[in-house]
Every structure is written in C-alpha cells, then in structure tokens.
XYZ file of C-alpha atoms in Angstrom:
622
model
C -16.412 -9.107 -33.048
C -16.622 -7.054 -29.767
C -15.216 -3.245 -29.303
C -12.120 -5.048 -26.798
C -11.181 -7.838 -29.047
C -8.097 -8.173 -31.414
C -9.818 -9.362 -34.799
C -8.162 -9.760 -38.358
C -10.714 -9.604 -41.238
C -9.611 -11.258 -44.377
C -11.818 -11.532 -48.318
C -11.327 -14.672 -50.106
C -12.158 -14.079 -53.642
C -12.697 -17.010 -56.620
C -12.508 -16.688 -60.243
C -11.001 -13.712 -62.618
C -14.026 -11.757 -61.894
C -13.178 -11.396 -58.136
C -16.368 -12.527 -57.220
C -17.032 -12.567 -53.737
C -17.351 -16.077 -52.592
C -16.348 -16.081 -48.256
C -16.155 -13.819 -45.626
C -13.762 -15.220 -42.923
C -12.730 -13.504 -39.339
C -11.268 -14.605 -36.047
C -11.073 -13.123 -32.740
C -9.128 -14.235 -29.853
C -10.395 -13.751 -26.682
C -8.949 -12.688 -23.755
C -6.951 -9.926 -25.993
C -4.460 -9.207 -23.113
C -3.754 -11.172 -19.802
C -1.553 -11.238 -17.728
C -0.144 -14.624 -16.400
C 2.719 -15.396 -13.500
C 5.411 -18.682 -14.273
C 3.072 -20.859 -12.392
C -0.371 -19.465 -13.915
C -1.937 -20.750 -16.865
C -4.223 -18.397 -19.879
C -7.041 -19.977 -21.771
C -7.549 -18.315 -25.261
C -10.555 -19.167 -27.042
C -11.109 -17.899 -31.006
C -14.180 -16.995 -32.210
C -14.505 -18.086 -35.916
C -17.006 -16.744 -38.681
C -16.816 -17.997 -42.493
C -15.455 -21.492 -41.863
C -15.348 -24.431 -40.142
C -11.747 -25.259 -40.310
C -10.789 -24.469 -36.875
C -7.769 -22.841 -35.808
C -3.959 -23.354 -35.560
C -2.295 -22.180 -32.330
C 0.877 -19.961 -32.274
C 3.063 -18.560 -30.014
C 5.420 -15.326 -31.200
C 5.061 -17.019 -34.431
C 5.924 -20.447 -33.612
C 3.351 -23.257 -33.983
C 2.551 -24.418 -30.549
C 5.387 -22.185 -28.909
C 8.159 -23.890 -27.262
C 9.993 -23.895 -24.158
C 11.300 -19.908 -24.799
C 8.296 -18.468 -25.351
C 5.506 -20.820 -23.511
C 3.936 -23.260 -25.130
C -0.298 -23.236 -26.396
C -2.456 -26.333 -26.641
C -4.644 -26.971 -29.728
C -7.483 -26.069 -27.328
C -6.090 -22.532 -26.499
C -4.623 -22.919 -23.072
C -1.086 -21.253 -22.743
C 1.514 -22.041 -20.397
C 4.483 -19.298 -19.720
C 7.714 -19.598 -20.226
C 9.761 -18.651 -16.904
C 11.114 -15.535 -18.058
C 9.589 -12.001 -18.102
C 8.487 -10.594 -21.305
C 5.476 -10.197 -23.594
C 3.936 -12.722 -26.200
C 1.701 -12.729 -29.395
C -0.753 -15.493 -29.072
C -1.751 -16.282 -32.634
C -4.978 -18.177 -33.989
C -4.400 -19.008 -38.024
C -7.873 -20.499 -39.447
C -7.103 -23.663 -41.213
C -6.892 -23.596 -45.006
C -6.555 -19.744 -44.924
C -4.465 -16.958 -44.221
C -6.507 -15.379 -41.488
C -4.679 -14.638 -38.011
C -6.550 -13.567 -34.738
C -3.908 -12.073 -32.186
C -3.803 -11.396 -28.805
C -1.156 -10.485 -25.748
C -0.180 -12.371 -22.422
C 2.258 -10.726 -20.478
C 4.409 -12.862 -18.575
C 5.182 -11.196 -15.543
C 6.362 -12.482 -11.833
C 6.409 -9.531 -9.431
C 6.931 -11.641 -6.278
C 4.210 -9.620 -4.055
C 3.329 -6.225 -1.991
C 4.087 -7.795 0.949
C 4.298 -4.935 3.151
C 2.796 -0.854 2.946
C 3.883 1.423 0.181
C 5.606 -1.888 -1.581
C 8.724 -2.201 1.014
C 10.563 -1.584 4.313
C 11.787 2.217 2.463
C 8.508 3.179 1.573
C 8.925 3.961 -1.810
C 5.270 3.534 -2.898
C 7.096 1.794 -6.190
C 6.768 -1.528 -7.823
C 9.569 -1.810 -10.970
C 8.417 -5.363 -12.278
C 5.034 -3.978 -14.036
C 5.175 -4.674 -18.268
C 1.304 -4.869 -18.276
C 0.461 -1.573 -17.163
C 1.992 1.561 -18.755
C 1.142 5.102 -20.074
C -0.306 3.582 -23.342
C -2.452 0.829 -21.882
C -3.848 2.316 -18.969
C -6.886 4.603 -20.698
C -10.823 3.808 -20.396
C -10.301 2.231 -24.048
C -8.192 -0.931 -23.181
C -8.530 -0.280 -18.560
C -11.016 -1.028 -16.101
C -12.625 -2.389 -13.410
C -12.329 -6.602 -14.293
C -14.131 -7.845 -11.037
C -15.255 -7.061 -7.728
C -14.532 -9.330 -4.021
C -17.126 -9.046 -1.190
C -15.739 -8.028 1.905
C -17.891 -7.414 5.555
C -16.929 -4.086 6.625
C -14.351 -0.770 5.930
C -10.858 -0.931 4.883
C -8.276 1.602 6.554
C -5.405 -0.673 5.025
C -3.843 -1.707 1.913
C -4.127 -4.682 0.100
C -1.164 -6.938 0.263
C -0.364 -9.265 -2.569
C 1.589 -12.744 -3.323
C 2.234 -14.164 -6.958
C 3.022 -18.152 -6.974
C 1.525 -19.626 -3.490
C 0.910 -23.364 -3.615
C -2.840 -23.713 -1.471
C -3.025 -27.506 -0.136
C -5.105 -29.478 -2.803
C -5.656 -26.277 -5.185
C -2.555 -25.799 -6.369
C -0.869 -22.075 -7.383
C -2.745 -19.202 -6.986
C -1.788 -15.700 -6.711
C -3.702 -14.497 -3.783
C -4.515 -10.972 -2.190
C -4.865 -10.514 1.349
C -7.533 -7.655 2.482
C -7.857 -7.214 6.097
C -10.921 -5.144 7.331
C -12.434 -3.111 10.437
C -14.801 -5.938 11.310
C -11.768 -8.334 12.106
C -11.529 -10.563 9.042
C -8.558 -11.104 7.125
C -9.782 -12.582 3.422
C -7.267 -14.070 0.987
C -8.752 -14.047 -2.712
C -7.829 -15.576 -5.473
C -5.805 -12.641 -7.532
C -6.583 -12.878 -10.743
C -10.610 -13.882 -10.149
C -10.353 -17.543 -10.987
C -12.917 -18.139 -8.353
C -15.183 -15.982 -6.634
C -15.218 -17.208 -3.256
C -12.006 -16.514 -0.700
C -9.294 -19.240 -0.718
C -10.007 -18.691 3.084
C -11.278 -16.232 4.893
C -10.683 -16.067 9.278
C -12.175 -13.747 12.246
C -10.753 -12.850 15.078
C -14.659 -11.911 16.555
C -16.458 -14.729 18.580
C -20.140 -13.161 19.188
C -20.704 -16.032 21.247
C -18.216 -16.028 23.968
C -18.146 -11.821 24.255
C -15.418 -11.036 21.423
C -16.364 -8.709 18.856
C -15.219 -5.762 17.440
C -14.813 -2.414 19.662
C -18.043 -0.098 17.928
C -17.936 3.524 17.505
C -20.100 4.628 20.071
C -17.287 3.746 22.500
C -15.612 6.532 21.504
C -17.589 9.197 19.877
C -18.005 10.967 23.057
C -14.304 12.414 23.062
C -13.628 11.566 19.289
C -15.656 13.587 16.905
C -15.107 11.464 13.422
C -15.407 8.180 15.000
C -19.215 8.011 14.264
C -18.529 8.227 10.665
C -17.455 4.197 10.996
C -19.213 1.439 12.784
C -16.355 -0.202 14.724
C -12.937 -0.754 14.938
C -11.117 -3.714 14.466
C -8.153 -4.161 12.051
C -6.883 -0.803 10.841
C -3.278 -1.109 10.274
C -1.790 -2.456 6.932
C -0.519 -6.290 7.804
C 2.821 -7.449 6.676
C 3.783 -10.839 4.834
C 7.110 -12.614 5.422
C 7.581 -14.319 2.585
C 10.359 -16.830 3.677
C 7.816 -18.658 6.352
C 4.776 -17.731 4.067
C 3.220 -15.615 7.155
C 0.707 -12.889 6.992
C 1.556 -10.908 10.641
C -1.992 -8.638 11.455
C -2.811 -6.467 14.579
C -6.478 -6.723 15.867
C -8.487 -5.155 18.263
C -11.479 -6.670 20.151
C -14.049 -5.902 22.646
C -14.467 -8.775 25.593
C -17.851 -8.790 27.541
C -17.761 -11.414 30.468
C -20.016 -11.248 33.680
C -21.330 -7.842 32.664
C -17.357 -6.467 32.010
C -15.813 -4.729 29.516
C -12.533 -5.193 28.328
C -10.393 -4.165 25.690
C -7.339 -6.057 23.785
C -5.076 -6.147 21.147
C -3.621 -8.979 20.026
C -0.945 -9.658 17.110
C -1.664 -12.916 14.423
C 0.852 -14.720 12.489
C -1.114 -16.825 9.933
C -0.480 -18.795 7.327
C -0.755 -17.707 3.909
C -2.113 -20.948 2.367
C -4.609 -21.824 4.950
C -5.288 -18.919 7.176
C -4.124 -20.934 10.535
C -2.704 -19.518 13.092
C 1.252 -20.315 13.364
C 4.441 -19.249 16.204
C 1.946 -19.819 19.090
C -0.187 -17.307 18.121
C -2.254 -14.617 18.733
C -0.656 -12.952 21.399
C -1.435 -10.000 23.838
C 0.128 -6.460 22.441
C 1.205 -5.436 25.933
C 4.327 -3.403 27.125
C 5.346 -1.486 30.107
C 8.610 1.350 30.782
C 9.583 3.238 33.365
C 8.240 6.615 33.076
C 6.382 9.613 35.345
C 4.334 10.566 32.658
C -0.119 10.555 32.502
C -1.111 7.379 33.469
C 2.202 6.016 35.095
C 1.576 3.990 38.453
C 4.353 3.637 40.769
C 6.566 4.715 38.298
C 5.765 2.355 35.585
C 3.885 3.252 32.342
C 1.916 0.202 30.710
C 0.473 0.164 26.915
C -3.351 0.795 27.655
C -5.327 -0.919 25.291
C -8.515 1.130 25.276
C -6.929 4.578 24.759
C -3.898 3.077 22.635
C -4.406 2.616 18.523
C -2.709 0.899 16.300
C -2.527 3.219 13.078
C 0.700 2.773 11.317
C 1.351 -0.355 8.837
C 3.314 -3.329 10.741
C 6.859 -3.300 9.417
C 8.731 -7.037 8.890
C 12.772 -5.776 9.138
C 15.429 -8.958 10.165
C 13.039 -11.370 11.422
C 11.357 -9.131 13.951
C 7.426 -7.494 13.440
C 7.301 -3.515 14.523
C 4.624 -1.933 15.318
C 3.625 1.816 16.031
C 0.577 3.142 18.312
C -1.266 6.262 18.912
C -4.693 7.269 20.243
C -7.719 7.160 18.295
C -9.003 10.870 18.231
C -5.973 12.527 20.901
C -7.700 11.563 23.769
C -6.907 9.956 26.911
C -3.492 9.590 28.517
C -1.604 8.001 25.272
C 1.931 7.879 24.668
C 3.826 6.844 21.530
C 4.578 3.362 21.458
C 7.035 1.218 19.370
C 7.050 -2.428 19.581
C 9.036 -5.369 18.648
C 7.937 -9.301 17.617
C 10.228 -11.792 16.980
C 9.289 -13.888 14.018
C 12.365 -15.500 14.104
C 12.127 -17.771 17.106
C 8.625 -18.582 16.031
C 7.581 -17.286 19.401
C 6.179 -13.774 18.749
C 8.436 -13.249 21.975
C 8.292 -8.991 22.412
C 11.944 -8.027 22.217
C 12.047 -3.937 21.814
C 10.021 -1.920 23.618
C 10.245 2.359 22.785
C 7.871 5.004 24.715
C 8.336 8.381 22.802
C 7.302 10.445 25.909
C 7.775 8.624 29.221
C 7.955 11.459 31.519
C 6.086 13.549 29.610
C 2.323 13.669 27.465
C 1.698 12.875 24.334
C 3.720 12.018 21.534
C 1.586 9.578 19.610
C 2.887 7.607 16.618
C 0.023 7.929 14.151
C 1.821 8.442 10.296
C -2.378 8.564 9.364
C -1.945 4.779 8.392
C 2.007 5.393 6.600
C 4.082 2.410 7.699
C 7.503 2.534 10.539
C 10.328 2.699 7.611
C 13.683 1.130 8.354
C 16.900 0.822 6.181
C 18.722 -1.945 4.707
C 21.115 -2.350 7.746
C 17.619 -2.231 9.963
C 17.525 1.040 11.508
C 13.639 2.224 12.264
C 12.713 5.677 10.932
C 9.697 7.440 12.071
C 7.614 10.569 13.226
C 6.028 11.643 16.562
C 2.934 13.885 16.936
C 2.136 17.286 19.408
C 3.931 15.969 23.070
C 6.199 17.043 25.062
C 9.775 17.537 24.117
C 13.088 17.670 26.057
C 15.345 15.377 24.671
C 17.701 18.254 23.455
C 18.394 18.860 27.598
C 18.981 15.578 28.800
C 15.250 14.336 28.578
C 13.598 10.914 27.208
C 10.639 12.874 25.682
C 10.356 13.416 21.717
C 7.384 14.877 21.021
C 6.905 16.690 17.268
C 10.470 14.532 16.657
C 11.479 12.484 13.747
C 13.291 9.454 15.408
C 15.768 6.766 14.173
C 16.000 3.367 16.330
C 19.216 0.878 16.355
C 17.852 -2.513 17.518
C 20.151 -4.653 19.610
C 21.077 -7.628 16.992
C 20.851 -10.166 19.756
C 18.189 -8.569 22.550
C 16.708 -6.729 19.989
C 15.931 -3.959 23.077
C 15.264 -0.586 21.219
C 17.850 2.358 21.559
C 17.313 6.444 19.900
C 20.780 6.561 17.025
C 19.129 9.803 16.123
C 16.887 12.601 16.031
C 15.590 15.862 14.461
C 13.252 18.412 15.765
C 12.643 21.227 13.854
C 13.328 24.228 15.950
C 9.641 25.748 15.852
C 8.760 22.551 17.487
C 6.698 24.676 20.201
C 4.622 26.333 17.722
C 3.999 23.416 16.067
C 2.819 21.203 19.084
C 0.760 24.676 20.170
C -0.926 24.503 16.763
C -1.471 20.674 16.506
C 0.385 21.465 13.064
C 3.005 17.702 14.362
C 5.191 15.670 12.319
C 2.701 12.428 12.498
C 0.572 13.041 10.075
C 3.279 11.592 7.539
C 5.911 8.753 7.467
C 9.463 9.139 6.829
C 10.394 7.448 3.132
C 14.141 6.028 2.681
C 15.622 7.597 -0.531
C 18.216 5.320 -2.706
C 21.818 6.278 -2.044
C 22.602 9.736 -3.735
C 25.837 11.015 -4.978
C 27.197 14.202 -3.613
C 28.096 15.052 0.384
C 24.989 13.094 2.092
C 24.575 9.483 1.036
C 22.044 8.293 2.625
C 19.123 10.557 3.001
C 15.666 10.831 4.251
C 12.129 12.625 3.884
C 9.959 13.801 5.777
C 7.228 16.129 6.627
C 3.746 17.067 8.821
C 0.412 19.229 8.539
C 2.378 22.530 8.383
C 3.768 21.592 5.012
C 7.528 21.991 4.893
C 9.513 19.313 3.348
C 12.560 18.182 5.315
C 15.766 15.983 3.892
C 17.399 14.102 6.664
C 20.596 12.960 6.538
C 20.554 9.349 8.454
C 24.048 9.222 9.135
C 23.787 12.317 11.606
C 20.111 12.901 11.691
C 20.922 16.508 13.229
C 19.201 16.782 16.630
C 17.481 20.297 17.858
C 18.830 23.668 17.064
C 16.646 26.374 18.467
C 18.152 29.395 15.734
C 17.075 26.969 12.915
C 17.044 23.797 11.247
C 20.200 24.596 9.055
C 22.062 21.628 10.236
C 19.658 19.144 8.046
C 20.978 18.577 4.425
C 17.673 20.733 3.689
C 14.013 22.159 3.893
C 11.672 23.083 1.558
C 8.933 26.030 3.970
C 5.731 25.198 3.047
C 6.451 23.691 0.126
C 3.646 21.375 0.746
C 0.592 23.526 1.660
C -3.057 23.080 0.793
C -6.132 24.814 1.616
C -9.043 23.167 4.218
C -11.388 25.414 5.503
C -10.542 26.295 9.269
C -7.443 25.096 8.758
C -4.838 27.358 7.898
C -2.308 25.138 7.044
C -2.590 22.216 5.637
C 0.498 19.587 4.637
C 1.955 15.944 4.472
C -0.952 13.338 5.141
C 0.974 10.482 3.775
C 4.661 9.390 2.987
C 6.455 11.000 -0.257
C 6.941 8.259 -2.882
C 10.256 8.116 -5.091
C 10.404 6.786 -8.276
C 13.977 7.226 -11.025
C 14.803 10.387 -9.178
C 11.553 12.086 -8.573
C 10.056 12.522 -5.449
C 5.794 12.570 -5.472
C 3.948 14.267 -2.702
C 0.281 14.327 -2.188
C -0.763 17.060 0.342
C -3.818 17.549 2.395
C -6.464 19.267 -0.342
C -3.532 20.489 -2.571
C -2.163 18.892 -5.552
C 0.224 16.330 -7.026
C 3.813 17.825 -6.728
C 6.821 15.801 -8.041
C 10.424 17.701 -7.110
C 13.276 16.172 -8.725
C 16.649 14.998 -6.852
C 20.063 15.577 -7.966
C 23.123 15.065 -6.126
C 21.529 14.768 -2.590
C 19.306 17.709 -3.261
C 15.527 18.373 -4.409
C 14.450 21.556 -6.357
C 13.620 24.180 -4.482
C 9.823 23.638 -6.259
C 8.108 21.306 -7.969
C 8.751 20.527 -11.408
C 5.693 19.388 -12.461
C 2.274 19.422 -10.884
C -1.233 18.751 -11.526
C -4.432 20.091 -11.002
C -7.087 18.482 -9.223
C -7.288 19.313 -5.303
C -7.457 15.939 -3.146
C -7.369 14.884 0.467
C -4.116 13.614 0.221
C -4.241 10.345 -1.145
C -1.207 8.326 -1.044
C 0.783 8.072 -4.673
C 1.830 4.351 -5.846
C 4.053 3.728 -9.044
C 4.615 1.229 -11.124
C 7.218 1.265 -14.123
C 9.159 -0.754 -15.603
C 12.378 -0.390 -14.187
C 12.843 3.549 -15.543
C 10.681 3.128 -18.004
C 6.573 3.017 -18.290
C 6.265 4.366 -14.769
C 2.082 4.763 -13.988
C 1.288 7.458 -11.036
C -1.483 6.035 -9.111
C -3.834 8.039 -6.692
C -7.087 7.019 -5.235
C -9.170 9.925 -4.383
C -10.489 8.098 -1.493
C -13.357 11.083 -0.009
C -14.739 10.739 -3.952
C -14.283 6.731 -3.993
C -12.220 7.576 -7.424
C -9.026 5.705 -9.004
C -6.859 7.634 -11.073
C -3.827 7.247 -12.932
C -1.212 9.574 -14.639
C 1.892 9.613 -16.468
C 5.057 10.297 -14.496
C 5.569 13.576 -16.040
C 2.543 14.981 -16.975
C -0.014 15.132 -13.526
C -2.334 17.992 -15.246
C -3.913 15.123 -16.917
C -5.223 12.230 -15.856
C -4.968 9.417 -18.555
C -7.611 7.165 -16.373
C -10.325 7.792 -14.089
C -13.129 5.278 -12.929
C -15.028 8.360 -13.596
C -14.625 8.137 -17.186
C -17.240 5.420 -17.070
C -18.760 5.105 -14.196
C -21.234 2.566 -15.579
C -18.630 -0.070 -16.056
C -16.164 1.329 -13.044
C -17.365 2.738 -10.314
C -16.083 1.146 -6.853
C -18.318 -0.926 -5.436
C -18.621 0.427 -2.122
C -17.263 3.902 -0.370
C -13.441 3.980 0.087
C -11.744 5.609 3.198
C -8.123 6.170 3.358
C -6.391 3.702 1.966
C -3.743 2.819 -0.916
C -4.555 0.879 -3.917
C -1.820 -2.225 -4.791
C -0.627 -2.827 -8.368
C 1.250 -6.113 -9.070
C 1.599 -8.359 -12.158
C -1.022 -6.641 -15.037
C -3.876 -5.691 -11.686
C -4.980 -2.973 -9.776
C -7.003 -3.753 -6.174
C -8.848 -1.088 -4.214
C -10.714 -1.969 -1.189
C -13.853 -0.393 0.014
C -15.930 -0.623 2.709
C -18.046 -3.451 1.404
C -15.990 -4.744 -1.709
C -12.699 -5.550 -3.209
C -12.550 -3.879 -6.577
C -9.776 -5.563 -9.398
C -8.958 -3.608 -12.171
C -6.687 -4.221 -15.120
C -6.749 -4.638 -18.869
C -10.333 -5.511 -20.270
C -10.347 -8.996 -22.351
C-alpha cells in the first residue's frame, strides 16, 4: 500500500474469542485520473489476504451503467458523456473490503489559442480536477516529461477528443519551439513518442534556423539563446482541425543569405501541410518613413519579428511584428490570413508608423485581442506619434482595428494615447510591453471595457465603444487609470510595470508586474479599486497568471516563475501563500530543462510547461 493510493483495511475475525484469523486490503490504482468522453481509465487493485478477486463498481453500481460510465471486470472504465466526478469501487469477493478511487470526467474542448481565447482572459472554467484542495505536493506533481529540440518562447496549445488516422482519439498538445519544430504529444502520456512531429529546417538545401550571432551585435540578450525560429504562440481552428504557426528561417544559396518568414496551416491529426501552404509573410504600404523606397514601405524580414501570439478571429489568422532587440528600421506591422478561402490569401494589411519610426508591436509574447463582433485590440511601443493632428503614426498608442467583412482591408475605429506619451517614448517606458485583455460586459455607464498597461506601470480601463483618443491636459476622458499602480523594482530601471496581459477571472482582475508581486483589484460596476485587494509576496519577472475554476468556483492561480524554472499555484484569494511549488520537492518536480518566458496550459485534470529541452506534464499523482 503506497503513500498516493486510496486503500481500505478491513480484520476478519472467527470464533467467540475474536481470534485473528485474515488480514485483507485492496488498493486501487490510479487513485485519481482524469479521462475526456472519448478516453478510456484502466484501474488495477492490488489485493493482500485473499484470492477472491475483485468486484467492479461504479458510484456504487456494479459495473456502472450508461449515467455514470461503465467498468469491465478487468478494471478498464469508460465515461459517461457528461461532466462530473466518479467513485471507482473494487469490493474483494466474499468480503466486505472496498478499494476506492476517483476519475474525473471532464471535456474542456482545448487552449486553442494564447491566454485560453480571442479576450485574453488567461481563464479556463471547465477544470473539476484541479482545485484549491487537490493541488498541494501531497496529492500534485510533475506526472511525465516530453523531449523537445530546442527553447520555448510560446505556450502550449491543447485539443481534447482528436481522432489520429489508424490510432484513434487522443488528446494531443501542440509545443512549437525556436529550432522550427512543431511536436504534437499525446496529452495524457499514453505514449512517449510524438503523434507527429514536423520541421520547417532543411540543413540540406540551406534552410535552417536564423542563430544568434546574427544579431548579437546590435541586440544585447540575443546571445543568451541559440537561434530563432518559432517564437510566437500558434493558434488552432478547431472547425478545420488546423494548427496556423509563424516560422522564421535562414536560406544560404550560392554563398547568399536570406531571410524569411513564412506562415503554416497544418493539420492537427497528421502534421501536413493544408490551404496551399506555407506561404511568404510579406506586406508593403505607402509610407515616407525609415526604410521606405519610392514611397513604399515593405515588411523586412531580417529586422522584422514576430513576437505576439497569432490570433484566429472570423476565419482570418492576425498576426503582430516588431524588431528583435529595437534595432534596424522596423515598423509595427499587423497582418491578415484568410483561413476561410483555404488560400492563406493576405487580406488586411496595418503599418502603425508609416511616415514615421518605430512603433513596434511586441506585447513581450501577449497575443492581438479582438472582441466578439471581431474588432482587434492592441498596443504599440516608443515611435513616433501624430495621429491626434491629422497623422497615420501611433507610436506609444493602444489601437482598435474594424476589419472590412468582405475585403477584410484593416481600418483604426479607435485609439488612446496617454497624454505623457512623449515622456514615455523618451524613456523607452511604451505601451508594448503588455497586451490589451477584453473584460466581460459590466453593468454601470461603460459596457464594454478594456485593460491595459506598459513598463511605467499605470493601469488604464478603456472604454471600446469610444476608446478616447489623445488629450494633452490628461487622460481623464478614459473610464479610468490606476498611476503606477503596477510598479516593481529592477535595478537600473526605475520603473518597472506590465510585462504581460492582466487576466480576469469572476470579477477580479490579476496582474503580474515586472519584479513586483501578484496584485488582484476587484471590478464593480465598470470600475476597479483604486488598489489591490489582495496581494502576495514573492517578487517575480512578471510571469503571466492562468486560472482555472470551475465556473466561480475552485478557481487555481497559476504562475510560472520562468527566470527560476518554478511552477506555482495559489488560491484565488489568498496570493501570500503558495499552496504548490515544484520547489516543494524538487526531487520528484523539478522542470526538466530551463524555462524562458512562457505560459503554462491547464486543461482537463493537467498542467504542461515547456522548457528549453522538455515538455513537463503535471497533474494529480496515481
């Protein structure tokens, strides 16, 4: 009988004396797992004290039924399809002696995009597995561990219920990495080799990935990688079963260098590519700005990055782009693939400065957010700005974007600026180093709202029907702003805000700064508190917060201190302590590998971290 297994111990006693005659026990093995409608559990008992053998039970019932999920007399359950959670019961025969154990039937379709969807909520309400009282180095930890072939700078994506050609269902996660492999694993570990795994390298015609020493002479934290390849967070579209990823390669042919980007559209079960695919991330736009040539400014794939997570919104694939280390003549870029004519045709095309410098769309890896009628939110770093006179430029801007429903062309709906924007482009303290995360309609005078933030650490609340422009006395005409609410401490630096998107979960709203804490402000009618109603007290590099809950109840904060290559995991309302840590025992689950900034994905009972030589699964022990 192990530490982690559900046993019942039972004394069998003959004769008026009460002689001892038998000693019987059971345990069940796995004692919790978590299983999807198309999955499958094997339970095995482990009997001492007889040789009877064991009667299965479901929530009491002798085999189960169709309600409940029904249990061979070998052990192996099959779910019911409905959500909820199930004793699995093994009787010995010719006693009274019960072994128990939990499956948790649970069918959280997928992440299939960044920060669990298109608002950026960082939340995933379909988790029963995971909550305050299970997650604890007792009954949580690392399960199993994925190779991979080189650093993640993404987030894991996830799909419950995909049928594989000749394998049947599996639940698969999809981890894309620097060295330009996309791997799709099996979720749950029921093999330990990928379902497939592609590259987008070809060593033997020229194509590999771009290395570092390409750019550390103008980009001082380049070196601490090898190369760059895939860094942006993918997106799935689940209706086509598509995985959409944005590469970057390095082509040497005749003695020349080149350097291209090029957006995939693969299929989830097999990996192939689909819609005609890959194509060429190009664009051009009329502009006067660094590195326009007769008037025209084209998307230069050397000094242009790809940083922010690829956002799916009404059958078109966005994209945003930045530099890699502010150097070069960049612009901001966003750009538009239709997915729906199966094409990849580019439809919108949006420079953020074309007459002027600058204005990169970075988010440090946050995702473009849009709405549910499939507006684009999203933030612009130090460039120039001049939109409030009649310009086209929006540097230090958060921007909303209306595409065309038929040409899908790109046009500004809205903008804010926050009125120090000259000090803040001065300072390099710009709104990019965050996202913009969609808040649930609120009661009160300003439905729909936004937030939003940079590295000087004030919190700003948009309104998205009138997203307020540029007011040089002030930025009273925004619903509101919280001044540094956000500040940590780095030394050098002396300011030091949003690195990531907020995250909203049941009316809270969770912000990790840059070497601050875990703050969580309430929202009421429209409006946060003026400070944070809880926080906690461990310092971090901004890590990004993830949630999972059950509906409003059971809600897990998740943070992976990626610079210490630690998980962690608190209770919604108490972030001054943790109630899991890999630390806790390292032994059993430490990361395999170094992690760099990235998000860890929880979906149906797991949680995946990637690193920059492993995939790391973590969930209930058996």
């Amino acid at each position: 009988m192990t530490k982690y297994s559900i046993a019942f111990l039972a004394l069998l006693t003959l004769g008026s004396a009460g002689v001892l005659s038998a000693q019987i026990t059971v345990a069940v093995h796995p004692a919790h797992v978590p299983v999807t409608f198309t999955g499958s559990a094997q339970f095995s008992a482990t009997v001492s004290g007889s040789t009877n053998g064991v009667r299965w039970a479901v929530d009491n019932i002798p085999g189960g039924n169709s309600a409940v999920g029904t249990i061979s007399t070998s052990g192996l359950y099959l779910p019911p399809a409905k959500v909820g959670i199930h004793t699995i019961t093994a009787e010995v025969r010719g006693s009274s002696v019960k072994g128990n154990a939990k499956a948790y039937v649970t069918n959280y379709a997928g992440v299939f995009t960044y920060q669990n969807d298109n608002q950026r909520t960082g939340q995933n309400l379909s988790e029963i597995a995971l909550t305050p009282a299970s997650v604890n180095h007792v009954t949580f930890g690392k399960l199993f561990s994925f190779p991979l072939d080189g650093y993640v700078r993404n987030q894991p994506l996830y799909m419950a219920n995909v049928l594989i050609p000749g394998q049947g269902y599996h639940n698969l996660v999809f981890v894309a990495t620097e060295h330009n492999s996309v791997f799709a694993y099996d979720a749950d570990g029921r093999q330990t080799t990928p379902i497939w795994q592609v590259s987008f390298n070809d060593p033997a015609n020229g194509i590999t990935t771009i290395p570092s020493s390409a750019f550390t002479s103008f980009c001082n934290y380049c070196s601490l990688e090898p190369e760059f390849g895939i860094t942006a967070t993918p997106v799935i579209d689940p209706s086509t079963g598509t995985i959409y990823v944005a590469a970057r390669t390095q082509q040497v042919t005749g003695g020349v260098t080149t350097y291209i980007h090029q957006l995939h559209a693969l299929d989830v079960t097999t990996g192939e590519e689909k819609f005609g695919g890959p194509i060429a991330i190009q664009a051009s736009a009329m502009g006067t700005g660094p590195g326009s040539v007769d008037g025209v400014i084209s998307f230069d794939p050397f000094w242009q990055m790809i940083r922010t997570a690829l956002l799916f919104s009404n059958g078109t694939v966005y994209m945003g782009s930045a530099s890699l280390g502010d150097a070069g003549p960049y612009h901001g870029w966003v750009l538009g693939y239709s997915a729906a004519t199966g094409t990849l045709q580019q439809t919108g095309v949006f420079i953020t400065t074309p007459n002027g410098s600058r204005g990169g769309v970075w988010e440090d890896g946050s995702g473009l957010s849009a709405d549910k009628e499939g507006n684009i939110y999203f933030s612009t770093g130090n460039g120039t700005f001049d939109a409030n006179t009649g310009g086209l430029d929006y540097g230090v801007s958060e921007i909303e974007l209306t595409p065309n429903p038929v040409t899908g062309v790109l046009t500004v709906a809205g903008y804010f600026t926050p009125y120090d924007q000259a000090k803040l482009n001065k300072y390099d303290w710009d709104l990019s180093s965050a996202g913009v995360t969609i808040l649930p309609d609120q009661s009160g005078p300003y439905p729909h709202l936004a937030i939003a933030g940079g590295k000087e650490g004030t919190v700003y609340l948009l309104n998205r029907d009138s997203m307020g422009g540029y007011n040089p006395s002030g930025n009273g005409q925004i619903p509101q702003e919280l001044v540094g609410a956000i500040r940590g401490s780095v030394p050098g630096e002396p300011i030091c805000g949003f690195w990531n998107e907020p995250a909203y979960w049941n009316g809270y709203v969770y912000i990790f700064g840059m070497e601050d804490v875990l703050k969580v402000f309430q929202l009421t009618d429209g409006q946060l508190s003026t400070s944070p109603i809880a926080e906690g007290t461990l310092q971090m590099r901004a890590p990004v917060p993830v949630i999972s809950a059950n509906g409003t109840t059971d809600a897990v904060i998740w943070a992976l201190q990626w610079d210490h290559s630690t998980l962690r995991a608190y209770t919604y309302d108490n972030l001054a302590s943790e109630i899991y840590g890999t630390n806790q025992v390292p032994t059993r689950d430490h990361t395999d590998g170094t992690t760099a900034k990235t998000s860890p994905t929880v979906a149906n009972g797991r949680v995946y971290v990637a690193t920059e030589t492993n995939l790391d699964v973590y969930g209930l022990l058996p």
